[in-house]
Tab-separated table of C-alpha atoms in Angstrom:
chain	number	residue	atom	x	y	z
A	1	UNK	CA	-7.557	-22.632	-0.407
A	2	UNK	CA	-9.881	-19.628	-1.635
A	3	UNK	CA	-8.926	-16.795	-3.669
A	4	UNK	CA	-8.981	-13.742	-1.160
A	5	UNK	CA	-7.696	-9.738	-1.734
A	6	UNK	CA	-5.564	-8.114	0.997
A	7	UNK	CA	-5.721	-4.710	1.543
A	8	UNK	CA	-2.438	-3.133	2.595
A	9	UNK	CA	0.528	-4.755	3.784
A	10	UNK	CA	-0.019	-8.489	5.795
A	11	UNK	CA	0.254	-8.147	9.349
A	12	UNK	CA	4.007	-9.622	9.950
A	13	UNK	CA	2.497	-12.558	12.107
A	14	UNK	CA	0.416	-12.966	8.799
A	15	UNK	CA	3.264	-13.023	6.371
A	16	UNK	CA	4.452	-16.176	4.656
A	17	UNK	CA	7.626	-16.996	3.032
A	18	UNK	CA	6.013	-16.291	-0.658
A	19	UNK	CA	5.761	-12.635	1.001
A	20	UNK	CA	9.215	-11.968	0.304
A	21	UNK	CA	8.387	-11.091	-3.488
A	22	UNK	CA	5.749	-8.294	-2.445
A	23	UNK	CA	7.361	-5.189	-1.233
A	24	UNK	CA	5.340	-3.547	1.340
A	25	UNK	CA	7.232	0.019	0.654
A	26	UNK	CA	7.208	1.333	-2.110
A	27	UNK	CA	7.938	4.984	-1.852
A	28	UNK	CA	6.395	5.998	-4.905
A	29	UNK	CA	3.068	4.123	-3.843
A	30	UNK	CA	2.398	1.766	-7.084
A	31	UNK	CA	0.719	-0.585	-5.244
A	32	UNK	CA	-3.210	-1.232	-5.491
A	33	UNK	CA	-3.728	-4.436	-3.998
A	34	UNK	CA	-2.768	-8.256	-2.977
A	35	UNK	CA	-4.289	-11.352	-3.133
A	36	UNK	CA	-3.499	-14.629	-2.368
A	37	UNK	CA	-4.564	-16.917	-5.126
A	38	UNK	CA	-5.777	-20.310	-5.313
A	39	UNK	CA	-2.525	-21.939	-5.161
A	40	UNK	CA	-1.677	-20.387	-2.374
A	41	UNK	CA	0.534	-17.816	-4.044
A	42	UNK	CA	0.690	-14.086	-3.031
A	43	UNK	CA	0.423	-12.054	-5.996
A	44	UNK	CA	0.168	-7.940	-5.970
A	45	UNK	CA	-1.235	-5.449	-8.139
A	46	UNK	CA	0.442	-2.268	-9.010
A	47	UNK	CA	0.015	0.121	-11.524
A	48	UNK	CA	2.554	0.108	-14.320
A	49	UNK	CA	5.910	2.294	-14.342
A	50	UNK	CA	8.472	2.775	-16.972
A	51	UNK	CA	10.665	0.608	-14.667
A	52	UNK	CA	8.931	-2.230	-14.795
A	53	UNK	CA	9.220	-2.562	-18.770
A	54	UNK	CA	11.701	-5.277	-19.006
A	55	UNK	CA	9.448	-7.492	-16.537
A	56	UNK	CA	6.363	-7.136	-18.578
A	57	UNK	CA	8.412	-8.045	-21.513
A	58	UNK	CA	9.555	-10.997	-20.170
A	59	UNK	CA	6.332	-12.364	-19.522
A	60	UNK	CA	5.074	-11.996	-22.777
A	61	UNK	CA	8.445	-13.190	-24.128
A	62	UNK	CA	7.787	-16.177	-22.167
A	63	UNK	CA	4.265	-16.255	-23.535
A	64	UNK	CA	3.339	-19.962	-24.655
A	65	UNK	CA	1.453	-20.018	-28.190
A	66	UNK	CA	-1.484	-21.536	-27.020
A	67	UNK	CA	-2.438	-18.761	-24.936
A	68	UNK	CA	-1.938	-16.271	-27.450
A	69	UNK	CA	-5.648	-14.780	-28.477
A	70	UNK	CA	-6.054	-12.532	-31.640
A	71	UNK	CA	-2.700	-11.796	-32.113
A	72	UNK	CA	-2.095	-10.750	-28.735
A	73	UNK	CA	0.753	-10.926	-27.276
A	74	UNK	CA	2.645	-10.186	-30.139
A	75	UNK	CA	5.037	-13.491	-30.848
A	76	UNK	CA	8.223	-11.405	-32.185
A	77	UNK	CA	10.109	-9.292	-30.517
A	78	UNK	CA	9.809	-6.353	-32.576
A	79	UNK	CA	5.874	-6.532	-32.321
A	80	UNK	CA	5.773	-7.216	-29.092
A	81	UNK	CA	8.257	-3.545	-28.741
A	82	UNK	CA	5.539	-1.977	-31.017
A	83	UNK	CA	2.284	-3.083	-29.131
A	84	UNK	CA	3.879	-2.814	-25.343
A	85	UNK	CA	4.533	0.948	-26.631
A	86	UNK	CA	0.856	1.461	-27.221
A	87	UNK	CA	-0.613	-0.344	-24.500
A	88	UNK	CA	1.657	0.558	-21.367
A	89	UNK	CA	0.592	4.127	-19.512
A	90	UNK	CA	-1.342	4.770	-16.912
A	91	UNK	CA	-4.136	2.537	-17.559
A	92	UNK	CA	-2.018	-0.368	-17.293
A	93	UNK	CA	-1.921	-2.459	-13.911
A	94	UNK	CA	0.206	-5.528	-13.206
A	95	UNK	CA	0.010	-8.361	-11.493
A	96	UNK	CA	3.331	-9.400	-9.975
A	97	UNK	CA	5.141	-12.673	-7.511
A	98	UNK	CA	8.071	-12.899	-6.663
A	99	UNK	CA	8.684	-9.454	-8.137
A	100	UNK	CA	8.014	-11.407	-11.232
A	101	UNK	CA	5.247	-9.776	-13.728
A	102	UNK	CA	2.770	-12.792	-14.035
A	103	UNK	CA	-0.137	-10.715	-15.414
A	104	UNK	CA	-0.708	-7.380	-17.237
A	105	UNK	CA	-4.591	-5.407	-18.240
A	106	UNK	CA	-4.888	-2.570	-20.176
A	107	UNK	CA	-7.640	-0.193	-21.075
A	108	UNK	CA	-7.204	1.674	-24.193
A	109	UNK	CA	-9.365	4.387	-24.659
A	110	UNK	CA	-11.338	4.284	-28.052
A	111	UNK	CA	-13.226	7.747	-30.107
A	112	UNK	CA	-16.502	6.913	-28.015
A	113	UNK	CA	-15.558	7.693	-24.867
A	114	UNK	CA	-14.784	3.984	-23.639
A	115	UNK	CA	-12.229	1.963	-22.904
A	116	UNK	CA	-11.192	-1.383	-24.575
A	117	UNK	CA	-9.925	-4.011	-21.874
A	118	UNK	CA	-6.876	-6.271	-22.612
A	119	UNK	CA	-6.062	-8.953	-20.017
A	120	UNK	CA	-3.403	-11.082	-20.040
A	121	UNK	CA	-2.007	-13.722	-17.449
A	122	UNK	CA	0.962	-15.643	-17.966
A	123	UNK	CA	-0.200	-19.562	-18.394
A	124	UNK	CA	1.911	-20.521	-15.258
A	125	UNK	CA	-0.566	-18.654	-13.479
A	126	UNK	CA	-4.031	-19.464	-14.747
A	127	UNK	CA	-7.046	-21.558	-13.890
A	128	UNK	CA	-5.686	-20.027	-9.941
A	129	UNK	CA	-8.418	-16.876	-9.710
A	130	UNK	CA	-5.136	-14.019	-10.817
A	131	UNK	CA	-7.122	-13.009	-14.233
A	132	UNK	CA	-10.533	-12.189	-12.180
A	133	UNK	CA	-8.737	-10.503	-9.093
A	134	UNK	CA	-6.425	-8.683	-11.856
A	135	UNK	CA	-9.592	-7.448	-13.080
A	136	UNK	CA	-11.523	-6.249	-10.203
A	137	UNK	CA	-8.127	-4.166	-9.339
A	138	UNK	CA	-7.859	-2.517	-12.784
A	139	UNK	CA	-11.590	-1.754	-12.504
A	140	UNK	CA	-11.084	-0.368	-9.267
A	141	UNK	CA	-8.062	1.752	-10.655
A	142	UNK	CA	-9.378	2.817	-13.595
A	143	UNK	CA	-12.882	4.276	-11.655
A	144	UNK	CA	-10.377	6.349	-9.755
A	145	UNK	CA	-9.070	7.949	-13.005
A	146	UNK	CA	-13.213	8.858	-14.171
A	147	UNK	CA	-12.940	5.297	-16.930
A	148	UNK	CA	-16.615	4.628	-16.586
A	149	UNK	CA	-17.565	2.172	-19.936
A	150	UNK	CA	-15.331	-0.387	-20.375
A	151	UNK	CA	-15.609	-3.029	-23.926
A	152	UNK	CA	-13.745	-6.439	-25.098
A	153	UNK	CA	-13.621	-8.870	-27.676
A	154	UNK	CA	-13.238	-12.156	-26.970
A	155	UNK	CA	-13.148	-15.572	-29.233
A	156	UNK	CA	-16.715	-17.416	-29.403
A	157	UNK	CA	-14.749	-20.751	-28.095
A	158	UNK	CA	-12.757	-19.292	-25.543
A	159	UNK	CA	-15.509	-20.336	-22.868
A	160	UNK	CA	-13.542	-20.098	-20.089
A	161	UNK	CA	-12.750	-16.462	-20.538
A	162	UNK	CA	-16.540	-15.752	-21.658
A	163	UNK	CA	-17.578	-17.180	-18.181
A	164	UNK	CA	-15.506	-14.786	-16.485
A	165	UNK	CA	-16.531	-11.985	-18.371
A	166	UNK	CA	-20.339	-13.116	-17.250
A	167	UNK	CA	-19.432	-13.629	-13.676
A	168	UNK	CA	-17.929	-10.067	-13.700
A	169	UNK	CA	-20.831	-8.497	-14.852
A	170	UNK	CA	-19.964	-7.682	-18.945
A	171	UNK	CA	-22.692	-8.366	-21.101
A	172	UNK	CA	-22.919	-9.738	-24.560
A	173	UNK	CA	-23.609	-6.646	-26.758
A	174	UNK	CA	-22.584	-8.150	-30.758
A	175	UNK	CA	-20.596	-10.684	-31.971
A	176	UNK	CA	-18.965	-10.814	-35.584
A	177	UNK	CA	-17.844	-13.821	-37.037
A	178	UNK	CA	-15.699	-16.108	-34.694
A	179	UNK	CA	-15.989	-13.058	-31.854
A	180	UNK	CA	-17.883	-12.119	-28.928
A	181	UNK	CA	-17.768	-8.048	-28.160
A	182	UNK	CA	-18.648	-7.483	-23.991
A	183	UNK	CA	-19.175	-4.492	-22.203
A	184	UNK	CA	-19.349	-3.008	-18.926
A	185	UNK	CA	-20.258	0.122	-17.083
A	186	UNK	CA	-17.592	0.565	-14.341
């Protein structure tokens, strides 16, 4: 099955049993978009809200060590709490399946009017198009807030991520040590 974006609530005739984890009636309009991943799971994208803190923390607490990169997400409870206090704000977008957070993208402002991008997808939802769709939803949300330039660093050895960034229109701007810096104009 190919990945496809779904804008807005699915008509009742198109709903599948796993749509039950997606609340189409959010009164605070947190929902950005919906998506059916390559494994047939419905994933909703929503802006971060403080009441989702525990769900975000739970995803990161369950992050397998093999999927951590450049020390992120932090492995300890204290490190994760400190890190989340910095990165969770209006420029955070969550991927949610069955009411559980399965992905998180964040844009952190830097000193040069650009934003550093971080994207994390739980290992049980990788290789299904969730990361790419999460980035698309994040960029759409960022543009609506006036963000124009984003950048990120990735390990040179992370060929899968680098391929995704190339496909999404990022340009390699520099490399230092084992890291490559990419940038994109929104």
